Amino acid sequence: MPPFVTHILKTYRLELLVVVLALLARVLYLEMSLAAVGDLNTTIEGSDYFFVIAQNILEGHGYSSDTESPYTLNSVRPPIMPYFLAGAHTLFGGWGGVIALYLLIGSLIPLIGMRLARYLVYSRPVVGVVGLFLALEPFGILFSTIFYSETLFIALFLCSVLCLFRYFDSHRWLDLVVSAGLLGAATLTKPVVQYLPVLIVALLLWEARKRFGAAAVLRAAVYGLVCMAVIAPWVYRNYAEFGAAGISSQSTVNF
């Protein structure tokens, strides 16, 4: 075995164990669901219309949750999940490859959770418990095997928070901008965090209170502007099509 592989297996043994355990749990649950339902598409499609919208995008019917003409534009579901499904289907040539990718994303969430936990505690056993919990948490397993938006949203959101924590350590522009971009993408996946950028901008100003000045204000402003830049095209689309400048017609419930 090459030395670098041995080094990885030794250094990241706990992390690899958690990811493998998470993947096995999700594959097992999918197999049981498939055995009970008998059809892959029915097993994985869910009831939030992301699957139907993705199919309509692939078939050239536009962003619609209708199953027949006139294929009215959907005003409820934000765009990241349907376009992720459509893009992955095009890449892999079928829904089997897409659900395999979704299983992998769900299995990596415990790893991201462990990385975040290290910023809060310095105990490796505690970090391991966090990873094991996220690997075996029932709803995490369930939503990794159905095309709801929760798994993709959680992955994007936690990566955004991870980059924000890294920014607090390094104060690198790259971490700040990537965090803001990922939070914008998470908002367009599941709009429950659409008001969070306001709080994070305030947090950035508070974190820089001891060196407060134009640079601190600029960084906080850039964070907010990057989030807005990611969200803005979809907001404009909804204004142009429905006369409402918002992410979703359900946005009133998100506050």
Short mmCIF file of C-alpha atoms in Angstrom, two decimals, residues 13-252:
data_model
loop_
_atom_site.label_atom_id
_atom_site.label_comp_id
_atom_site.label_asym_id
_atom_site.label_seq_id
_atom_site.Cartn_x
_atom_site.Cartn_y
_atom_site.Cartn_z
CA ARG A 13 -9.45 6.74 10.44
CA LEU A 14 -12.35 8.15 12.48
CA GLU A 15 -13.54 10.39 9.65
CA LEU A 16 -13.44 7.56 7.12
CA LEU A 17 -15.30 5.28 9.52
CA VAL A 18 -18.06 7.84 9.98
CA VAL A 19 -18.47 8.41 6.23
CA VAL A 20 -18.54 4.67 5.47
CA LEU A 21 -21.05 4.07 8.28
CA ALA A 22 -23.26 6.91 7.03
CA LEU A 23 -23.13 5.61 3.46
CA LEU A 24 -23.94 2.03 4.49
CA ALA A 25 -26.93 3.19 6.58
CA ARG A 26 -28.30 5.22 3.66
CA VAL A 27 -27.76 2.50 1.07
CA LEU A 28 -29.45 -0.04 3.34
CA TYR A 29 -32.46 2.23 3.88
CA LEU A 30 -32.75 2.91 0.14
CA GLU A 31 -32.63 -0.81 -0.60
CA MET A 32 -35.42 -1.47 1.92
CA SER A 33 -37.50 1.38 0.48
CA LEU A 34 -36.95 0.12 -3.05
CA ALA A 35 -37.92 -3.40 -2.03
CA ALA A 36 -41.14 -2.09 -0.48
CA VAL A 37 -42.10 0.22 -3.37
CA GLY A 38 -40.69 -1.75 -6.27
CA ASP A 39 -39.85 1.20 -8.55
CA LEU A 40 -36.83 3.50 -8.32
CA ASN A 41 -38.51 6.70 -9.54
CA THR A 42 -41.45 6.30 -7.16
CA THR A 43 -39.08 5.52 -4.29
CA ILE A 44 -36.91 8.60 -4.71
CA GLU A 45 -39.15 11.31 -6.19
CA GLY A 46 -40.70 12.69 -2.97
CA SER A 47 -43.78 14.92 -2.86
CA ASP A 48 -42.30 18.45 -3.12
CA TYR A 49 -42.37 18.49 -6.96
CA PHE A 50 -38.60 18.96 -7.32
CA PHE A 51 -38.45 15.68 -9.24
CA VAL A 52 -41.34 16.69 -11.53
CA ILE A 53 -39.84 20.13 -12.18
CA ALA A 54 -36.49 18.53 -13.01
CA GLN A 55 -38.18 16.15 -15.44
CA ASN A 56 -39.97 19.04 -17.13
CA ILE A 57 -36.68 20.93 -17.45
CA LEU A 58 -35.08 17.88 -19.06
CA GLU A 59 -38.02 17.41 -21.42
CA GLY A 60 -38.11 21.08 -22.44
CA HIS A 61 -41.37 21.97 -20.66
CA GLY A 62 -39.82 24.71 -18.53
CA TYR A 63 -39.87 25.30 -14.79
CA SER A 64 -43.23 23.68 -14.15
CA SER A 65 -44.61 21.17 -11.68
CA ASP A 66 -47.47 20.24 -14.02
CA THR A 67 -47.52 16.81 -15.58
CA GLU A 68 -49.32 17.92 -18.74
CA SER A 69 -49.77 21.01 -20.91
CA PRO A 70 -49.90 24.03 -20.51
CA TYR A 71 -47.02 23.54 -18.01
CA THR A 72 -47.59 26.62 -15.86
CA LEU A 73 -44.48 28.14 -14.29
CA ASN A 74 -43.98 27.15 -10.65
CA SER A 75 -43.79 30.03 -8.17
CA VAL A 76 -43.20 28.01 -4.99
CA ARG A 77 -40.07 25.90 -5.39
CA PRO A 78 -36.68 27.67 -5.48
CA PRO A 79 -34.28 26.69 -8.29
CA ILE A 80 -31.18 24.99 -6.91
CA MET A 81 -32.68 21.57 -6.23
CA PRO A 82 -34.50 21.10 -9.57
CA TYR A 83 -31.52 22.28 -11.60
CA PHE A 84 -29.18 20.15 -9.49
CA LEU A 85 -31.35 17.10 -10.28
CA ALA A 86 -31.61 17.96 -13.97
CA GLY A 87 -27.87 18.63 -14.25
CA ALA A 88 -26.92 15.46 -12.41
CA HIS A 89 -29.33 13.44 -14.56
CA THR A 90 -27.69 14.84 -17.69
CA LEU A 91 -24.23 14.06 -16.28
CA PHE A 92 -24.97 10.49 -15.18
CA GLY A 93 -27.58 9.59 -17.80
CA GLY A 94 -30.27 8.43 -15.37
CA TRP A 95 -31.81 8.76 -11.94
CA GLY A 96 -29.72 5.92 -10.52
CA GLY A 97 -26.58 8.04 -10.77
CA VAL A 98 -28.37 11.03 -9.27
CA ILE A 99 -29.55 9.16 -6.17
CA ALA A 100 -26.04 7.68 -5.77
CA LEU A 101 -24.66 11.23 -5.74
CA TYR A 102 -27.34 12.30 -3.26
CA LEU A 103 -26.44 9.40 -0.98
CA LEU A 104 -22.81 10.49 -1.09
CA ILE A 105 -23.69 14.11 -0.26
CA GLY A 106 -25.78 12.92 2.68
CA SER A 107 -22.90 10.75 3.86
CA LEU A 108 -20.48 13.69 3.79
CA ILE A 109 -22.68 15.87 6.01
CA PRO A 110 -21.45 14.08 9.20
CA LEU A 111 -17.89 14.89 8.09
CA ILE A 112 -18.75 18.59 7.75
CA GLY A 113 -20.45 18.45 11.15
CA MET A 114 -17.31 17.00 12.70
CA ARG A 115 -15.20 19.76 11.18
CA LEU A 116 -17.55 22.38 12.61
CA ALA A 117 -17.52 20.68 16.00
CA ARG A 118 -13.74 21.13 16.16
CA TYR A 119 -14.26 24.88 16.23
CA LEU A 120 -16.41 24.52 19.34
CA VAL A 121 -14.74 21.74 21.32
CA TYR A 122 -11.22 20.33 21.48
CA SER A 123 -12.19 16.78 22.40
CA ARG A 124 -11.76 14.21 19.61
CA PRO A 125 -14.18 11.77 21.33
CA VAL A 126 -16.87 14.48 21.37
CA VAL A 127 -16.21 15.25 17.71
CA GLY A 128 -16.51 11.53 16.97
CA VAL A 129 -19.86 11.35 18.77
CA VAL A 130 -21.11 14.27 16.67
CA GLY A 131 -20.09 12.42 13.51
CA LEU A 132 -21.67 9.13 14.60
CA PHE A 133 -24.91 10.90 15.55
CA LEU A 134 -25.14 12.64 12.18
CA ALA A 135 -24.27 9.41 10.38
CA LEU A 136 -27.12 7.49 12.01
CA GLU A 137 -29.68 10.25 12.64
CA PRO A 138 -32.94 8.86 11.17
CA PHE A 139 -34.20 11.95 9.34
CA GLY A 140 -30.75 12.50 7.84
CA ILE A 141 -30.86 8.97 6.44
CA LEU A 142 -34.42 9.40 5.16
CA PHE A 143 -33.83 12.70 3.38
CA SER A 144 -30.66 11.34 1.75
CA THR A 145 -32.75 8.76 -0.11
CA ILE A 146 -35.59 10.99 -1.38
CA PHE A 147 -35.41 14.04 -3.61
CA TYR A 148 -36.43 16.57 -1.02
CA SER A 149 -34.18 19.61 -0.72
CA GLU A 150 -33.10 19.08 2.91
CA THR A 151 -29.90 17.14 2.24
CA LEU A 152 -28.55 19.53 -0.39
CA PHE A 153 -29.60 22.51 1.72
CA ILE A 154 -27.87 21.22 4.86
CA ALA A 155 -24.67 20.48 2.92
CA LEU A 156 -24.57 23.98 1.40
CA PHE A 157 -25.52 25.69 4.65
CA LEU A 158 -22.99 23.84 6.80
CA CYS A 159 -20.25 24.48 4.24
CA SER A 160 -21.16 28.18 4.39
CA VAL A 161 -20.89 28.17 8.18
CA LEU A 162 -17.60 26.27 7.97
CA CYS A 163 -16.15 28.89 5.63
CA LEU A 164 -17.40 31.63 7.98
CA PHE A 165 -15.59 29.98 10.91
CA ARG A 166 -12.47 29.74 8.78
CA TYR A 167 -12.79 33.43 7.99
CA PHE A 168 -12.89 34.26 11.70
CA ASP A 169 -9.58 32.40 12.02
CA SER A 170 -7.85 33.68 8.89
CA HIS A 171 -9.72 36.84 7.83
CA ARG A 172 -9.12 35.82 4.23
CA TRP A 173 -11.33 37.37 1.60
CA LEU A 174 -11.74 34.00 -0.11
CA ASP A 175 -13.36 32.39 2.95
CA LEU A 176 -15.69 35.38 3.36
CA VAL A 177 -16.83 35.42 -0.27
CA VAL A 178 -17.24 31.64 -0.51
CA SER A 179 -19.28 31.61 2.71
CA ALA A 180 -21.58 34.32 1.35
CA GLY A 181 -21.96 32.57 -2.00
CA LEU A 182 -22.79 29.23 -0.39
CA LEU A 183 -25.33 30.89 1.91
CA GLY A 184 -26.98 32.44 -1.14
CA ALA A 185 -27.09 29.02 -2.81
CA ALA A 186 -28.50 27.47 0.38
CA THR A 187 -31.22 30.14 0.40
CA LEU A 188 -32.15 29.25 -3.18
CA THR A 189 -32.32 25.60 -2.11
CA LYS A 190 -34.53 26.11 0.95
CA PRO A 191 -35.43 29.75 1.78
CA VAL A 192 -35.65 29.22 5.54
CA VAL A 193 -32.33 31.08 5.91
CA GLN A 194 -33.21 34.05 3.70
CA TYR A 195 -33.00 36.48 6.63
CA LEU A 196 -29.80 35.01 8.08
CA PRO A 197 -27.42 37.21 6.01
CA VAL A 198 -28.65 40.23 8.00
CA LEU A 199 -27.62 38.53 11.24
CA ILE A 200 -24.28 37.43 9.83
CA VAL A 201 -23.49 40.95 8.63
CA ALA A 202 -24.17 42.14 12.19
CA LEU A 203 -21.97 39.29 13.51
CA LEU A 204 -19.12 40.31 11.20
CA LEU A 205 -19.30 43.88 12.49
CA TRP A 206 -19.36 42.64 16.08
CA GLU A 207 -16.41 40.31 15.48
CA ALA A 208 -14.39 43.27 14.15
CA ARG A 209 -15.36 45.59 17.02
CA LYS A 210 -11.78 45.86 18.36
CA ARG A 211 -10.44 46.91 14.96
CA PHE A 212 -13.60 48.60 13.72
CA GLY A 213 -13.21 50.85 10.72
CA ALA A 214 -13.84 51.18 7.01
CA ALA A 215 -12.28 47.78 6.30
CA ALA A 216 -14.66 46.02 8.69
CA VAL A 217 -17.67 47.77 7.17
CA LEU A 218 -16.47 46.89 3.67
CA ARG A 219 -16.13 43.20 4.52
CA ALA A 220 -19.58 43.05 6.09
CA ALA A 221 -21.04 44.88 3.09
CA VAL A 222 -19.34 42.52 0.64
CA TYR A 223 -20.79 39.53 2.48
CA GLY A 224 -24.29 40.92 2.16
CA LEU A 225 -23.80 41.97 -1.47
CA VAL A 226 -22.47 38.56 -2.53
CA CYS A 227 -25.50 36.87 -0.95
CA MET A 228 -27.79 39.30 -2.74
CA ALA A 229 -25.96 38.80 -6.05
CA VAL A 230 -26.55 35.04 -5.89
CA ILE A 231 -30.23 35.45 -5.02
CA ALA A 232 -31.01 38.46 -7.25
CA PRO A 233 -31.54 36.69 -10.63
CA TRP A 234 -34.21 34.44 -9.15
CA VAL A 235 -35.87 37.34 -7.34
CA TYR A 236 -35.96 39.25 -10.64
CA ARG A 237 -37.42 36.22 -12.40
CA ASN A 238 -40.25 36.04 -9.88
CA TYR A 239 -40.89 39.77 -10.21
CA ALA A 240 -40.94 39.57 -14.00
CA GLU A 241 -43.18 36.48 -14.10
CA PHE A 242 -45.43 36.93 -11.06
CA GLY A 243 -45.08 40.58 -10.04
CA ALA A 244 -43.59 39.64 -6.66
CA ALA A 245 -39.92 40.31 -5.85
CA GLY A 246 -39.25 37.30 -3.65
CA ILE A 247 -37.61 33.90 -3.59
CA SER A 248 -40.82 31.93 -3.25
CA SER A 249 -44.53 32.53 -2.83
CA GLN A 250 -44.08 30.78 0.54
CA SER A 251 -41.48 33.30 1.77
CA THR A 252 -43.84 34.74 4.37
#
